[in-house]
PDB file of N, CA and C in Angstrom:
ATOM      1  N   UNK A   1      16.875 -20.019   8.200  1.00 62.00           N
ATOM      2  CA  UNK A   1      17.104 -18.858   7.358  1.00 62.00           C
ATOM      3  C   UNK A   1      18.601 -18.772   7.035  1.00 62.00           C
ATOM      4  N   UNK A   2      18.638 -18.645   6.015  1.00 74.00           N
ATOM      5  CA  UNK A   2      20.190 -18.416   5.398  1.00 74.00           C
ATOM      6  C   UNK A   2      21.100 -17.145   5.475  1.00 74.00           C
ATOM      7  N   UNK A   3      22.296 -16.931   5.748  1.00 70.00           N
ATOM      8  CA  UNK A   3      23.103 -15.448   5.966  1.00 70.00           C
ATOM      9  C   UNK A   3      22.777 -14.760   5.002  1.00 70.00           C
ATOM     10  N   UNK A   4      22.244 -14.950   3.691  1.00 76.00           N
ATOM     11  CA  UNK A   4      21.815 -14.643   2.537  1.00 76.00           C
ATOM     12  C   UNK A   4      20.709 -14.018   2.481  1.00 76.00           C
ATOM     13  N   UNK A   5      19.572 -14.401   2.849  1.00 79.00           N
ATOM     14  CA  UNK A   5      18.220 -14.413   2.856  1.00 79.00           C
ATOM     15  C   UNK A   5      17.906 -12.992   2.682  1.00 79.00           C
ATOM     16  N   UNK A   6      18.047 -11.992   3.985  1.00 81.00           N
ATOM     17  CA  UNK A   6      17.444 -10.846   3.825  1.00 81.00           C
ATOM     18  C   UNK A   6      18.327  -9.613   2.478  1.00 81.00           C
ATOM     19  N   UNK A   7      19.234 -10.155   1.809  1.00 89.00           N
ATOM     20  CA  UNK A   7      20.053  -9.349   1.090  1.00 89.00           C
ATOM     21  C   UNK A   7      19.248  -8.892  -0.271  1.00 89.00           C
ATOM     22  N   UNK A   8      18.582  -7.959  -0.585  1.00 92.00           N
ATOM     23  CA  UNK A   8      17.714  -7.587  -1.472  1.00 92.00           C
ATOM     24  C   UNK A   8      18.111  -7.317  -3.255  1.00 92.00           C
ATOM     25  N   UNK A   9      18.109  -7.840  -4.013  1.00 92.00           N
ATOM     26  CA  UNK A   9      18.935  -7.846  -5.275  1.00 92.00           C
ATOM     27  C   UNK A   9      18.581  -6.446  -5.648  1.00 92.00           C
ATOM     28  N   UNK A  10      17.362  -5.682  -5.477  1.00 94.00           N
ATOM     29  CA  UNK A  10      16.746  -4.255  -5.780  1.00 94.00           C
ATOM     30  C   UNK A  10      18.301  -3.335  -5.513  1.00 94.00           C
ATOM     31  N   UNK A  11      18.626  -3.365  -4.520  1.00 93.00           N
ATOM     32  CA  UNK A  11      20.017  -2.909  -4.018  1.00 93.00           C
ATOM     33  C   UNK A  11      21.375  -3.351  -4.350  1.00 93.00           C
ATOM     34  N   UNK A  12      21.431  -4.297  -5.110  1.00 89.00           N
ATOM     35  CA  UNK A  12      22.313  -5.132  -5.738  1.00 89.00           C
ATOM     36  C   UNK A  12      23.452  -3.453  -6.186  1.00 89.00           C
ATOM     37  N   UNK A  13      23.141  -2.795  -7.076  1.00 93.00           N
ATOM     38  CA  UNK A  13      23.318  -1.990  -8.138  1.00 93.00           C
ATOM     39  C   UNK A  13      24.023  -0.653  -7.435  1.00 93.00           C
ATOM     40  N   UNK A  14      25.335  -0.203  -7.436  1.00 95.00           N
ATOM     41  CA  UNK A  14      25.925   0.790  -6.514  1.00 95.00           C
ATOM     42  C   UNK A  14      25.087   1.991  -6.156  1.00 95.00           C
ATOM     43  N   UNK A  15      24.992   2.050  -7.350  1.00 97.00           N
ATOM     44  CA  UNK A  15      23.701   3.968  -7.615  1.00 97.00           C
ATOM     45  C   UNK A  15      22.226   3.046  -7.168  1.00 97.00           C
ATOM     46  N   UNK A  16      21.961   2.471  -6.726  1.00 97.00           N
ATOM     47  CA  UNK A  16      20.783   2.233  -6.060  1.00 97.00           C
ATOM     48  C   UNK A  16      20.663   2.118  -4.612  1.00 97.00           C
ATOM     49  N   UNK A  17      22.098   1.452  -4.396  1.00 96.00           N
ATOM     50  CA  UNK A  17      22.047   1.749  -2.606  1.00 96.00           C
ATOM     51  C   UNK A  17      22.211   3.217  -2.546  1.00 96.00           C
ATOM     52  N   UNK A  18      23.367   3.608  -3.163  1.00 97.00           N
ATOM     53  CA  UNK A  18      24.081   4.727  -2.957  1.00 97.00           C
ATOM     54  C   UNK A  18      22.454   6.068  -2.843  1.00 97.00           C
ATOM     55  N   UNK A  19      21.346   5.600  -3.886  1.00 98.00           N
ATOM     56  CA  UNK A  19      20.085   6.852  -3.811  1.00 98.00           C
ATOM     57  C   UNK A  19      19.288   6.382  -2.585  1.00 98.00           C
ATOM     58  N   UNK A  20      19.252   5.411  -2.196  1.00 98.00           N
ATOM     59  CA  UNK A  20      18.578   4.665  -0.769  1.00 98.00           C
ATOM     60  C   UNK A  20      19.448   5.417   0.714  1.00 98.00           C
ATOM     61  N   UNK A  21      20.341   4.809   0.397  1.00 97.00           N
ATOM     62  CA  UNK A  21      21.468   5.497   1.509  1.00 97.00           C
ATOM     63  C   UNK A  21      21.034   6.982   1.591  1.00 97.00           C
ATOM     64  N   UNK A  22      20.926   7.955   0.360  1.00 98.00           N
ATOM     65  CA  UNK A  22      20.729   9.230   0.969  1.00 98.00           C
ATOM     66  C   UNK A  22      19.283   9.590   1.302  1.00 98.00           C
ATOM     67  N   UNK A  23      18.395   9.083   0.061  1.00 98.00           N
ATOM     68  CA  UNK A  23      16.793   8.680   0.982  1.00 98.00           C
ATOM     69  C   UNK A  23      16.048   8.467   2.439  1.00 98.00           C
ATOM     70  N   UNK A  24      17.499   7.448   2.875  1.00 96.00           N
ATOM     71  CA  UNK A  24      16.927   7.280   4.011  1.00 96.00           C
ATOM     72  C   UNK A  24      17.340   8.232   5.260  1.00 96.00           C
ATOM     73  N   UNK A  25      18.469   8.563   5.135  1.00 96.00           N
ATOM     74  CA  UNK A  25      19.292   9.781   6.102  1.00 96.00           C
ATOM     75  C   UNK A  25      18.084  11.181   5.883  1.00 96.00           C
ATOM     76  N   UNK A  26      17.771  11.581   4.743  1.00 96.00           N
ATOM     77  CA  UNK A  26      17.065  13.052   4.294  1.00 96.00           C
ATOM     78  C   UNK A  26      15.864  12.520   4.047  1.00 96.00           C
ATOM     79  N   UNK A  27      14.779  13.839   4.104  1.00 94.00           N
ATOM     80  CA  UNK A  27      13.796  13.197   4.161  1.00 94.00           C
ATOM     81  C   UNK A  27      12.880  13.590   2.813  1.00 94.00           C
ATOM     82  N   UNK A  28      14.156  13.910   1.682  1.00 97.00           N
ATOM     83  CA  UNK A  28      13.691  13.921   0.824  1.00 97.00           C
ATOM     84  C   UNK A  28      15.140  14.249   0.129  1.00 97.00           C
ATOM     85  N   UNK A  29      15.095  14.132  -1.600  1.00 97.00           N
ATOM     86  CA  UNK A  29      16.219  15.118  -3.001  1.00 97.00           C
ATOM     87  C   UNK A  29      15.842  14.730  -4.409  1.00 97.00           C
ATOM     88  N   UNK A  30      16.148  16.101  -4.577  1.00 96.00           N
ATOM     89  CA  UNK A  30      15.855  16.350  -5.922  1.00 96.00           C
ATOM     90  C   UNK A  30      16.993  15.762  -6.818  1.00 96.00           C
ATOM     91  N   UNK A  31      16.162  15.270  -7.912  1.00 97.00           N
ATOM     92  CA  UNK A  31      17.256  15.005  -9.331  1.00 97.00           C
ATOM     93  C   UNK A  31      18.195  15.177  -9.506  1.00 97.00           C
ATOM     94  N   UNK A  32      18.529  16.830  -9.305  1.00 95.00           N
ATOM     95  CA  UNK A  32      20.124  17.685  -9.551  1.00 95.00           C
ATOM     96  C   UNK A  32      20.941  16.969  -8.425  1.00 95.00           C
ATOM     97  N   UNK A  33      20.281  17.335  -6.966  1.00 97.00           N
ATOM     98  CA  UNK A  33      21.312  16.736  -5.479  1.00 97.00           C
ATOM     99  C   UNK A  33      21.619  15.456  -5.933  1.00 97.00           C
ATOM    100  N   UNK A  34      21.099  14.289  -6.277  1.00 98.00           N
ATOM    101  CA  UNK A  34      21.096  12.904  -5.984  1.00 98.00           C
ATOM    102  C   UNK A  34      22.189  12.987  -7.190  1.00 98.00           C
ATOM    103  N   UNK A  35      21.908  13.394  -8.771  1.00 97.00           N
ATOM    104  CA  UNK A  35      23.249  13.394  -9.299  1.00 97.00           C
ATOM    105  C   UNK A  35      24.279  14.444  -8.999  1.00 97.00           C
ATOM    106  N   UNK A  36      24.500  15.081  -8.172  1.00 97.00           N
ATOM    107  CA  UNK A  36      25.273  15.677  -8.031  1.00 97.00           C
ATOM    108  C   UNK A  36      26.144  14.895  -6.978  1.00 97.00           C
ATOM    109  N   UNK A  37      25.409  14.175  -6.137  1.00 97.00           N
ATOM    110  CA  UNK A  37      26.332  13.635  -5.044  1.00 97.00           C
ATOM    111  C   UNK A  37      26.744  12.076  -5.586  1.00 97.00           C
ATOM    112  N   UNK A  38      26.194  11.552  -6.484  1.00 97.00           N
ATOM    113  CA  UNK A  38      26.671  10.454  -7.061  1.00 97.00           C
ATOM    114  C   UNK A  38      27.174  10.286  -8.404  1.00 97.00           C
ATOM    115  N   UNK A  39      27.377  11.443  -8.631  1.00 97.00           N
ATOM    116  CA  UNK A  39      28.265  11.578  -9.602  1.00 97.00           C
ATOM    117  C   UNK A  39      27.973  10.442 -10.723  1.00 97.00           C
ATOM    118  N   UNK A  40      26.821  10.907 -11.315  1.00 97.00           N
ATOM    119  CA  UNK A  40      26.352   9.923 -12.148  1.00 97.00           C
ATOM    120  C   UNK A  40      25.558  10.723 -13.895  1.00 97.00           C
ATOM    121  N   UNK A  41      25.207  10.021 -14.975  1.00 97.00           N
ATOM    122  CA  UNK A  41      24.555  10.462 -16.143  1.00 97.00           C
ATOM    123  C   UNK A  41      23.163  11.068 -15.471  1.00 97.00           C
ATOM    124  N   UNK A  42      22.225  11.751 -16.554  1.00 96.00           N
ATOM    125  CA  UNK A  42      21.152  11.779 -15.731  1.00 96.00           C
ATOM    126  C   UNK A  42      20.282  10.963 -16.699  1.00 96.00           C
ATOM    127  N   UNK A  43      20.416   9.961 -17.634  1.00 97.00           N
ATOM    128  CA  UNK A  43      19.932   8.604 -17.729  1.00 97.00           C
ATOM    129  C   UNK A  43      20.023   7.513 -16.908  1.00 97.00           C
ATOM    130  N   UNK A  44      21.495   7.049 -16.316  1.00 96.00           N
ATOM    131  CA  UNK A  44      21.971   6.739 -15.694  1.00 96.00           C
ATOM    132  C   UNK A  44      21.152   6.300 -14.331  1.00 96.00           C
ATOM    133  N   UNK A  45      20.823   7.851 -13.937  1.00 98.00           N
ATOM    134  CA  UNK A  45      20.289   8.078 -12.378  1.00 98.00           C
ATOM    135  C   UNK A  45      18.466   7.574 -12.846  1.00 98.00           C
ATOM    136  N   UNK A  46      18.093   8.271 -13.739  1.00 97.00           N
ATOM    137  CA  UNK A  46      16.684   8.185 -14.484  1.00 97.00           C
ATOM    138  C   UNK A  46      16.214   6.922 -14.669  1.00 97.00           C
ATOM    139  N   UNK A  47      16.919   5.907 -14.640  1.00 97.00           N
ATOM    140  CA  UNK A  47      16.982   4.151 -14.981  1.00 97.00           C
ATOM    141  C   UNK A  47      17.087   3.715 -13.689  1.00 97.00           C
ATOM    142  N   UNK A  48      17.806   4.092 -12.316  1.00 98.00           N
ATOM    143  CA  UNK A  48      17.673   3.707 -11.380  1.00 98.00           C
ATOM    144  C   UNK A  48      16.438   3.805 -10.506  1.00 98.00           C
ATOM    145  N   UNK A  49      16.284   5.526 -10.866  1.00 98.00           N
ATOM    146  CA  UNK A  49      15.207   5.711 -10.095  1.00 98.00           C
ATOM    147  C   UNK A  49      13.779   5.209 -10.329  1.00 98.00           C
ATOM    148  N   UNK A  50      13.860   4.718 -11.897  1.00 98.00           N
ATOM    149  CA  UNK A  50      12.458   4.156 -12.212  1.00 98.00           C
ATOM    150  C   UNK A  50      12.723   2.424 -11.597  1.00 98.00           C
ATOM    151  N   UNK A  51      13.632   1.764 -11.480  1.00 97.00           N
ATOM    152  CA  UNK A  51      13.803   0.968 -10.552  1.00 97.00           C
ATOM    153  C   UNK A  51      12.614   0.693  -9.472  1.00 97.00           C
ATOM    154  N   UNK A  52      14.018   1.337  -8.935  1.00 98.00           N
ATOM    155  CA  UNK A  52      13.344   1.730  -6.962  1.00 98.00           C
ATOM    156  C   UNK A  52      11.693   2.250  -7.280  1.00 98.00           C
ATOM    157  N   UNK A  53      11.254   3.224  -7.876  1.00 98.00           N
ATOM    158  CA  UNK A  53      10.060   3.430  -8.191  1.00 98.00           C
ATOM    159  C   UNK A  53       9.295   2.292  -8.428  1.00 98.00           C
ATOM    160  N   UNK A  54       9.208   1.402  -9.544  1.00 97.00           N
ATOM    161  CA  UNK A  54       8.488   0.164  -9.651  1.00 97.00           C
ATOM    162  C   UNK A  54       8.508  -0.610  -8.851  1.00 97.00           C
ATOM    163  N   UNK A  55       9.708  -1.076  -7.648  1.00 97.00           N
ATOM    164  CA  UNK A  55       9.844  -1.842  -6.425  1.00 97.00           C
ATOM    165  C   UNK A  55       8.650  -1.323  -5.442  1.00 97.00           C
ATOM    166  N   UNK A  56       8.202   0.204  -5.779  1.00 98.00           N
ATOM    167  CA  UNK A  56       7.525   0.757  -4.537  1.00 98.00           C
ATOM    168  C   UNK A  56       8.294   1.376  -3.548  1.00 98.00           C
ATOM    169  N   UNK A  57       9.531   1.208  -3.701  1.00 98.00           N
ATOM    170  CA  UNK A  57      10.566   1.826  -2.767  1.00 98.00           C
ATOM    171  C   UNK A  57      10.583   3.707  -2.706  1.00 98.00           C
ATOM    172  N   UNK A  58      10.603   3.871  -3.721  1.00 98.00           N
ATOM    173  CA  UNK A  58      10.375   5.302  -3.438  1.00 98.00           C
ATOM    174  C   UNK A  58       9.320   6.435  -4.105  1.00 98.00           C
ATOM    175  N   UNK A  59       9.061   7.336  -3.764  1.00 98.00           N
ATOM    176  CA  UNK A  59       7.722   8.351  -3.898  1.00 98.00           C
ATOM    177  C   UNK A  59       8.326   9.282  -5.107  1.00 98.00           C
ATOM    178  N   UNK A  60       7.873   9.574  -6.119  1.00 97.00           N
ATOM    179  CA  UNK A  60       8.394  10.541  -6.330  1.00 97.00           C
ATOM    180  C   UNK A  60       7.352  11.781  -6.985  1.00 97.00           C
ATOM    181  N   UNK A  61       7.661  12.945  -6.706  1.00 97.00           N
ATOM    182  CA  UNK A  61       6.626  13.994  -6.397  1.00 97.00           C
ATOM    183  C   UNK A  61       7.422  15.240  -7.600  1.00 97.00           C
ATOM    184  N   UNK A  62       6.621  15.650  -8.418  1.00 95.00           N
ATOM    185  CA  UNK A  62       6.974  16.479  -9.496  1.00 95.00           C
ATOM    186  C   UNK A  62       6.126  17.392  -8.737  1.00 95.00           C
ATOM    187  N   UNK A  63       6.558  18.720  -9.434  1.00 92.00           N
ATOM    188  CA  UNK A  63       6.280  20.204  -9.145  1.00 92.00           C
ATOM    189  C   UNK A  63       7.028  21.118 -10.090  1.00 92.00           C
ATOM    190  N   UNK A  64       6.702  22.138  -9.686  1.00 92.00           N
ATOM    191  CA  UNK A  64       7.358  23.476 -10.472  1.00 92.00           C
ATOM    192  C   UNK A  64       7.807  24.409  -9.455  1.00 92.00           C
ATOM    193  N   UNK A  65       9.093  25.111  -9.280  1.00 87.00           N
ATOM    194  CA  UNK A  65       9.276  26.073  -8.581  1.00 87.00           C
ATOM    195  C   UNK A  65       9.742  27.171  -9.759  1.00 87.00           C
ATOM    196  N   UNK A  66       9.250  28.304  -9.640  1.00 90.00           N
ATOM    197  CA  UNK A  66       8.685  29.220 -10.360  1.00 90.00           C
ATOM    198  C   UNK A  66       8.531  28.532 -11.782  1.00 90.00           C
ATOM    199  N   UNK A  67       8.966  28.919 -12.762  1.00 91.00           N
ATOM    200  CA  UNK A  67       8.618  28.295 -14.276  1.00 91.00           C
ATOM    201  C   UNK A  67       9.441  26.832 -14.581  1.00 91.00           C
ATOM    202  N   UNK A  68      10.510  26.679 -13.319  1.00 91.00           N
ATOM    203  CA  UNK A  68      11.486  25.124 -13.840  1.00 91.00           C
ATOM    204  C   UNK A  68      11.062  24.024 -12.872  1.00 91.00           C
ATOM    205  N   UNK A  69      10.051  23.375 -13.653  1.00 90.00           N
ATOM    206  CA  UNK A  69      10.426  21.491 -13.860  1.00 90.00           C
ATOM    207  C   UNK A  69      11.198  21.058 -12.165  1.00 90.00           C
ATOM    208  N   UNK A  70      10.634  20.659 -11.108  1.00 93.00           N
ATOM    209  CA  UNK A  70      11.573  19.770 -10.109  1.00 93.00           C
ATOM    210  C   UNK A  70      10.676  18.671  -9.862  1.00 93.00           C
ATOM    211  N   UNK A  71      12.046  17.340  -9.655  1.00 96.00           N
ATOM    212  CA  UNK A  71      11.112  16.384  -8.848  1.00 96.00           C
ATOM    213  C   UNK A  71      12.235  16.140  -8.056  1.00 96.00           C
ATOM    214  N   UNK A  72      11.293  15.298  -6.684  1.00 97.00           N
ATOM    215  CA  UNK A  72      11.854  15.367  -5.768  1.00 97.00           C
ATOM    216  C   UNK A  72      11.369  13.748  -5.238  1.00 97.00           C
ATOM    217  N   UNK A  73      12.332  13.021  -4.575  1.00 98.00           N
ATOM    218  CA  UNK A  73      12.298  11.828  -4.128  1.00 98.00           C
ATOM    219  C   UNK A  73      12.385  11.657  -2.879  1.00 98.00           C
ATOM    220  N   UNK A  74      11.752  10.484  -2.156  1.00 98.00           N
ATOM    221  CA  UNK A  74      11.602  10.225  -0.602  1.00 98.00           C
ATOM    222  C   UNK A  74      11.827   9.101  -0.800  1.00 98.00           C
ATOM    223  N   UNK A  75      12.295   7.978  -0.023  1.00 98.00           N
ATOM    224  CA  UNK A  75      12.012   6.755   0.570  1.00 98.00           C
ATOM    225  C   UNK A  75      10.566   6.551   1.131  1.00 98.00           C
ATOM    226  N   UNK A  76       9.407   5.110   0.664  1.00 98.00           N
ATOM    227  CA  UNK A  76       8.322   5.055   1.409  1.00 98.00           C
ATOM    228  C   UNK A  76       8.771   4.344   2.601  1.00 98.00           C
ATOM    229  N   UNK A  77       7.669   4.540   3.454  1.00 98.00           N
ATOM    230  CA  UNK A  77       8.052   2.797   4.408  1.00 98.00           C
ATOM    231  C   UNK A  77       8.389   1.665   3.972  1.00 98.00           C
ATOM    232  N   UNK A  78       7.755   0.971   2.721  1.00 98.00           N
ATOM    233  CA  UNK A  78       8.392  -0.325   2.590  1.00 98.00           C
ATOM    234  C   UNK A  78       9.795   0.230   2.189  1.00 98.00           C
ATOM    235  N   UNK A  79      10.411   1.165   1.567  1.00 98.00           N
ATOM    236  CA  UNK A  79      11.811   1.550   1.107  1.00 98.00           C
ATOM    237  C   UNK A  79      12.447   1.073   2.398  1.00 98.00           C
ATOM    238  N   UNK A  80      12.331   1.960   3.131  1.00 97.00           N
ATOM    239  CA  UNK A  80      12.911   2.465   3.755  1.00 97.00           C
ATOM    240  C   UNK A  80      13.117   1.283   5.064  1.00 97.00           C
ATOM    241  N   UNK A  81      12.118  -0.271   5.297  1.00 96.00           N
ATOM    242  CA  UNK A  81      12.125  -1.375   5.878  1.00 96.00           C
ATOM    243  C   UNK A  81      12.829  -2.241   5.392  1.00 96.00           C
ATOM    244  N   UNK A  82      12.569  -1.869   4.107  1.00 96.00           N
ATOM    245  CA  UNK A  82      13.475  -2.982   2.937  1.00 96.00           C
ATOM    246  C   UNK A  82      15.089  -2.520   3.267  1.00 96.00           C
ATOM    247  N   UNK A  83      15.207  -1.638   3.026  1.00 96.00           N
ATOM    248  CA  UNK A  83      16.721  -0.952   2.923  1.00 96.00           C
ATOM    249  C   UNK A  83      17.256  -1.350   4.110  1.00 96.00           C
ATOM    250  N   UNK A  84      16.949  -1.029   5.288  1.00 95.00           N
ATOM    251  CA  UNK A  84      17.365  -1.336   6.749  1.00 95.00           C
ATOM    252  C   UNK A  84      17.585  -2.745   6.653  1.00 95.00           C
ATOM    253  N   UNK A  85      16.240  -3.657   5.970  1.00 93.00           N
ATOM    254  CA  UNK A  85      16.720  -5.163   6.556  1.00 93.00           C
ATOM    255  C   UNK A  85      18.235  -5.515   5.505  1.00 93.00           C
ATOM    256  N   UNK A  86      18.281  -4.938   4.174  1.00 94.00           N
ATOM    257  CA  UNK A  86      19.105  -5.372   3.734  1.00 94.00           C
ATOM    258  C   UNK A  86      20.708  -5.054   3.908  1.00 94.00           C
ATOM    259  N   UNK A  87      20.944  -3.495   4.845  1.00 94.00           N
ATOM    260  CA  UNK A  87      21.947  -3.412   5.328  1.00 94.00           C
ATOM    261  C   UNK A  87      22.531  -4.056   6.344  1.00 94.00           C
ATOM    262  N   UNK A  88      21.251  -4.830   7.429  1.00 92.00           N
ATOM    263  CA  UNK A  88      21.096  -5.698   8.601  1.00 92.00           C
ATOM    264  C   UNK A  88      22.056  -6.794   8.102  1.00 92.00           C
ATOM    265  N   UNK A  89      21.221  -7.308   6.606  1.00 91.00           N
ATOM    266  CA  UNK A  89      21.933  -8.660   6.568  1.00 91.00           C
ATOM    267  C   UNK A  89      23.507  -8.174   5.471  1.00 91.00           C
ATOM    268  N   UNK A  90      23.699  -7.420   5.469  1.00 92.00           N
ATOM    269  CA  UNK A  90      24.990  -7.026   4.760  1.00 92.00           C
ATOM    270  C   UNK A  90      25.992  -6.992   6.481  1.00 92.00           C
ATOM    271  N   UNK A  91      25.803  -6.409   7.200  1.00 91.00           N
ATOM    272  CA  UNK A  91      26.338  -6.385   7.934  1.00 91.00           C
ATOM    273  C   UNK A  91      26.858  -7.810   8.822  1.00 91.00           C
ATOM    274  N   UNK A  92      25.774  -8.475   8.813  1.00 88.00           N
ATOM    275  CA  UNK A  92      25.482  -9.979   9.536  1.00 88.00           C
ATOM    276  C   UNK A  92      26.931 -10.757   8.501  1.00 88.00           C
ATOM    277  N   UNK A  93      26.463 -10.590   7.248  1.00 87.00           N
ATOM    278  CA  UNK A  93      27.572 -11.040   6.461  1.00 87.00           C
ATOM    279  C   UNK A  93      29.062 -11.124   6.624  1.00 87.00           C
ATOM    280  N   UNK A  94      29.259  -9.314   6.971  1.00 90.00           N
ATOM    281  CA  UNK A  94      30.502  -9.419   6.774  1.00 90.00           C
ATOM    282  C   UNK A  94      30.909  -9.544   8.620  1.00 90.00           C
ATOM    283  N   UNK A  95      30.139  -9.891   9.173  1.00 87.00           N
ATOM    284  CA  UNK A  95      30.684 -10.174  10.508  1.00 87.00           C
ATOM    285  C   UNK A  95      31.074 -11.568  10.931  1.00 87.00           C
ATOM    286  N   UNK A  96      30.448 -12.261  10.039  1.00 74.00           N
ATOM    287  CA  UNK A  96      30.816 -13.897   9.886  1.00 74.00           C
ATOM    288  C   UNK A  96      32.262 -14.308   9.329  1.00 74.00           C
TER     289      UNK A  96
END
């Protein structure tokens, strides 16, 4: 196996670790939090998250709290296995 191997290209993309990273710490955030803490477009964030979404990496759950529109995002298990192995081998990396 190569030092390479487990490094996931899905995560390649700053605003994709960066929505994984907080995914996996919380056990859930909404649209507004995730751009608010990454300081990002909300196309921008909207293009990532359909990403990670098509990977299967993350859940995402629409609702309404009183009359306004929320969705809200989780990490699944594979996210959230995937993400771990690929910080594993980020780390392995820079320890070499």
């Amino acid at each position: 196996m190569g030092i390479i191997d487990n490094i996931n290209k899905v995560f390649d993309h700053r605003i994709r670790l960066g929505i994984m990273s907080i995914l996996v710490v919380n056990e859930d955030a909404d649209f507004n939090r995730l751009k608010e803490l990454l300081d990002v477009t909300d196309g921008n964030l909207a293009s990532h998250l359909k990403a990670l979404e098509q990977a299967e990496y993350i859940l995402v759950q629409k609702q309404f709290i009183g009359r306004k529109p929320n969705t809200r995002y989780s990490a699944t298990t594979l996210g959230n296995n995937e993400f771990k192995k690929h910080i594993n081998a980020l780390e392995k990396l820079i320890k070499k």
